[in-house]
Structure formats: C-alpha cells, structure tokens
mmCIF file with all atom_site columns, C-alpha atoms in Angstrom:
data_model
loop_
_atom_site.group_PDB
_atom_site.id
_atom_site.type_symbol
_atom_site.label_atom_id
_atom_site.label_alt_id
_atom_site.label_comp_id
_atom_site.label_asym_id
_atom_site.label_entity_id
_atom_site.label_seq_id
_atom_site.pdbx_PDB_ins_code
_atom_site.Cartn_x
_atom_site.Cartn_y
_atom_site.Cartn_z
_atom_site.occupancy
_atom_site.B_iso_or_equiv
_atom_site.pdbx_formal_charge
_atom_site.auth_seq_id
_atom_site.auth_comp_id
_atom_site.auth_asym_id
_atom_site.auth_atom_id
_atom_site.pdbx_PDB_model_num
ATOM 1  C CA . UNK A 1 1  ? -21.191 -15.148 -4.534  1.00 0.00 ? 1  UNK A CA 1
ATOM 2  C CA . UNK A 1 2  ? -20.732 -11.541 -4.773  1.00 0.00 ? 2  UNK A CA 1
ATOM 3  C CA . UNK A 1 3  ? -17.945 -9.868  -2.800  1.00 0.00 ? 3  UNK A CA 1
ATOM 4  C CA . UNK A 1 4  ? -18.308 -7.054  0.001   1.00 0.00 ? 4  UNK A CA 1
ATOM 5  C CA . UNK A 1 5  ? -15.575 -4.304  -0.371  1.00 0.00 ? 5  UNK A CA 1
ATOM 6  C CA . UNK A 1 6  ? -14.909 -2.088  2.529   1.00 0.00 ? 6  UNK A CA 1
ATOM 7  C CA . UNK A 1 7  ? -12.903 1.261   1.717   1.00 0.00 ? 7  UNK A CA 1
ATOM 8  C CA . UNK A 1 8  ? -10.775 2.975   4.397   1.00 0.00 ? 8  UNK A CA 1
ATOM 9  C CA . UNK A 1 9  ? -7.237  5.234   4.662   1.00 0.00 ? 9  UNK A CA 1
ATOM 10 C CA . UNK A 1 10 ? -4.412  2.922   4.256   1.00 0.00 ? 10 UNK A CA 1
ATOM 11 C CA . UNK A 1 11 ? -2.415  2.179   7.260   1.00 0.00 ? 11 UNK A CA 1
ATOM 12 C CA . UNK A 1 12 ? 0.948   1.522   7.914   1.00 0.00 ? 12 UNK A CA 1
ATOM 13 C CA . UNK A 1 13 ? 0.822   -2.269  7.744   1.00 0.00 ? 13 UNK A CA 1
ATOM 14 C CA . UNK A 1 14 ? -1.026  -1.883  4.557   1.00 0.00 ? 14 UNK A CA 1
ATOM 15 C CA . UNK A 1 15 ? 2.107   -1.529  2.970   1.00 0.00 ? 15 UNK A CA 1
ATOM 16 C CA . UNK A 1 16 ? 3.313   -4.352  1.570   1.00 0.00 ? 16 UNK A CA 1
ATOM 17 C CA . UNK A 1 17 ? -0.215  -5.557  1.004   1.00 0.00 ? 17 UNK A CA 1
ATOM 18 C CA . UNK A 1 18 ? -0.121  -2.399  -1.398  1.00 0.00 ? 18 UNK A CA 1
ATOM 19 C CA . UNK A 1 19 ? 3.294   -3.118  -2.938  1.00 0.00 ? 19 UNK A CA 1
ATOM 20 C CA . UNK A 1 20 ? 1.814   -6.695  -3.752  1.00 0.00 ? 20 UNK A CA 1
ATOM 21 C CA . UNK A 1 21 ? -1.653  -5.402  -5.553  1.00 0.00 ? 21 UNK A CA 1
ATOM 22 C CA . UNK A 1 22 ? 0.446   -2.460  -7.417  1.00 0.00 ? 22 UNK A CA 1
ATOM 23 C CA . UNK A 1 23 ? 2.526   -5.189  -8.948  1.00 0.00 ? 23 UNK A CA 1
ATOM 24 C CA . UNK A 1 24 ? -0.105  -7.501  -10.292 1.00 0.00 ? 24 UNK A CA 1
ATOM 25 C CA . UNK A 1 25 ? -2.096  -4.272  -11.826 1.00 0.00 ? 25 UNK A CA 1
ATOM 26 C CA . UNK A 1 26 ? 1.376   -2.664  -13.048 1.00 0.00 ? 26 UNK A CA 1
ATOM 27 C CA . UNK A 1 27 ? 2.522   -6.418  -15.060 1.00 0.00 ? 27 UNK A CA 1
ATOM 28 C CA . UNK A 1 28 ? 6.101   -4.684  -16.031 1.00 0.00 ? 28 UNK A CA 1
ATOM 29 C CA . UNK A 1 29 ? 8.800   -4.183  -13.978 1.00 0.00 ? 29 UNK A CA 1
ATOM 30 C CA . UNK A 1 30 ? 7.159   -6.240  -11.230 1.00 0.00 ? 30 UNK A CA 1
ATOM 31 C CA . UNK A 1 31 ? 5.184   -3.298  -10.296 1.00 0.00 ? 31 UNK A CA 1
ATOM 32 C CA . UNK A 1 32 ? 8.298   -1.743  -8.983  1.00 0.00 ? 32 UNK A CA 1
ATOM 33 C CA . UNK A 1 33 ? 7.929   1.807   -10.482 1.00 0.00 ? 33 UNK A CA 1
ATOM 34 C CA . UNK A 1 34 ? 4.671   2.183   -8.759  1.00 0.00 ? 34 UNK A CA 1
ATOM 35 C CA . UNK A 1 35 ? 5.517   1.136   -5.282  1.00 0.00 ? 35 UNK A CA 1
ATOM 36 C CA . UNK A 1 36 ? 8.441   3.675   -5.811  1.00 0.00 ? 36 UNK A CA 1
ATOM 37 C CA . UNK A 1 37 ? 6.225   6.511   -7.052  1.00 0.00 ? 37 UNK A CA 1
ATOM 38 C CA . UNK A 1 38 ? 3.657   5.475   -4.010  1.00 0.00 ? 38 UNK A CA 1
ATOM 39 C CA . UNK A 1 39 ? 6.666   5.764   -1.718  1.00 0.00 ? 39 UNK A CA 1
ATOM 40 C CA . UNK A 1 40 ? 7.632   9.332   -2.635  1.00 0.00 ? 40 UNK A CA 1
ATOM 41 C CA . UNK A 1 41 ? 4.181   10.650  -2.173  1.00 0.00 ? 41 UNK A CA 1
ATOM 42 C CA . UNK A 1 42 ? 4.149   9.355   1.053   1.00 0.00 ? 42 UNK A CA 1
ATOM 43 C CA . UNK A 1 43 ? 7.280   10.988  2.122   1.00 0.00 ? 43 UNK A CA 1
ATOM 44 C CA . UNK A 1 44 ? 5.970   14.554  0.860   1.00 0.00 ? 44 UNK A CA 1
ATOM 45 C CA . UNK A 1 45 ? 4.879   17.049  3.404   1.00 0.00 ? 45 UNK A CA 1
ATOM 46 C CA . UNK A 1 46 ? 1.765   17.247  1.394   1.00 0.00 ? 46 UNK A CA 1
ATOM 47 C CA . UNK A 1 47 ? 0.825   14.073  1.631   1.00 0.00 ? 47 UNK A CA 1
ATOM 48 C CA . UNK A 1 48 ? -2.475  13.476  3.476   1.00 0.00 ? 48 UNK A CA 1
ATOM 49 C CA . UNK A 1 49 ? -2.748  9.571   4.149   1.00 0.00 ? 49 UNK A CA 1
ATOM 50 C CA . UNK A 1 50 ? -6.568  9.833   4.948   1.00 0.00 ? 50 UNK A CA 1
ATOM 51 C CA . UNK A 1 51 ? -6.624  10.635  0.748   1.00 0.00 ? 51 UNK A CA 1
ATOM 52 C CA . UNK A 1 52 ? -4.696  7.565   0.135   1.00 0.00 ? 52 UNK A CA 1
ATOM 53 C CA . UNK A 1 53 ? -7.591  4.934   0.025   1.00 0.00 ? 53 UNK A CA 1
ATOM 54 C CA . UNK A 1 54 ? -7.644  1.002   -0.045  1.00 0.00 ? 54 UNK A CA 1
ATOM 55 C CA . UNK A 1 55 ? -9.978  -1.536  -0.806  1.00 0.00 ? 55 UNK A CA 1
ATOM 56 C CA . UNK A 1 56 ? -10.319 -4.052  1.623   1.00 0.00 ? 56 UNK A CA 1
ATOM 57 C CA . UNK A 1 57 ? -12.179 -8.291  0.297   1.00 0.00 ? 57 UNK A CA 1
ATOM 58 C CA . UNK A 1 58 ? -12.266 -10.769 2.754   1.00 0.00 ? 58 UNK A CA 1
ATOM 59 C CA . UNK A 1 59 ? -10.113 -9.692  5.001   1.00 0.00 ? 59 UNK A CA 1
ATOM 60 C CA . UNK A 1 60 ? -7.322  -8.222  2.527   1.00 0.00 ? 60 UNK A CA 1
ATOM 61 C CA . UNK A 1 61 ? -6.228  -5.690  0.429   1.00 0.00 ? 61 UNK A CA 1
ATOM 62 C CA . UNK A 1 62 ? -8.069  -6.193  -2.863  1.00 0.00 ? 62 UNK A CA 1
ATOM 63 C CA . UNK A 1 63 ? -7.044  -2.356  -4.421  1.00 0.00 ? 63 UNK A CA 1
ATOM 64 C CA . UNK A 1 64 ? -5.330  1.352   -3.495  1.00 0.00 ? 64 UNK A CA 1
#
C-alpha cells in the first residue's frame, strides 16, 4: 500500500515528534547535535517557521 504524505510548517507540538525523526536519520550521538542545531535556528530572529517544513504519514511526523 503506498503511503500519502502531507507537507505543512511545523508547529509547536511538532517538536518532539521532530527531535525523534532527527535522531533515527542522524544514528550518532542519538541525533542530539541536530535537535540542538534545529533549536538554535529556531531561536534566531531570522528564523521564518513557515520555511521549516514537515512531513506528515498517517497521522505523524514521518520527516523535517
């Protein structure tokens, strides 16, 4: 069965869905340096969170 992906700005309770897909891609470190990184973009005045995508599979985040 094929899958149906819906992408759409993250939200704020995307975020630990996030944290949780960055540290299966990202295998070392648990994935920690990315959720890091991901968290000091976010805190940047230039950050625009409608650029800061997700994939969404069956009612979850499959990707960012």
């Amino acid at each position: 069965m094929k899958k149906s992906y819906k992408v759409r700005s993250e939200r704020l309770e995307d975020y630990h869905a996030i944290a949780e897909v960055n540290a299966a891609a990202f295998d070392y470190s648990y994935g920690m340096g990315e959720s890091t990184l991901i968290s000091v973009l976010r805190s940047r005045g230039s950050f625009d969170p409608e650029l800061s995508l997700v994939a969404e599979a069956d009612g979850g985040i499959a990707g960012h």
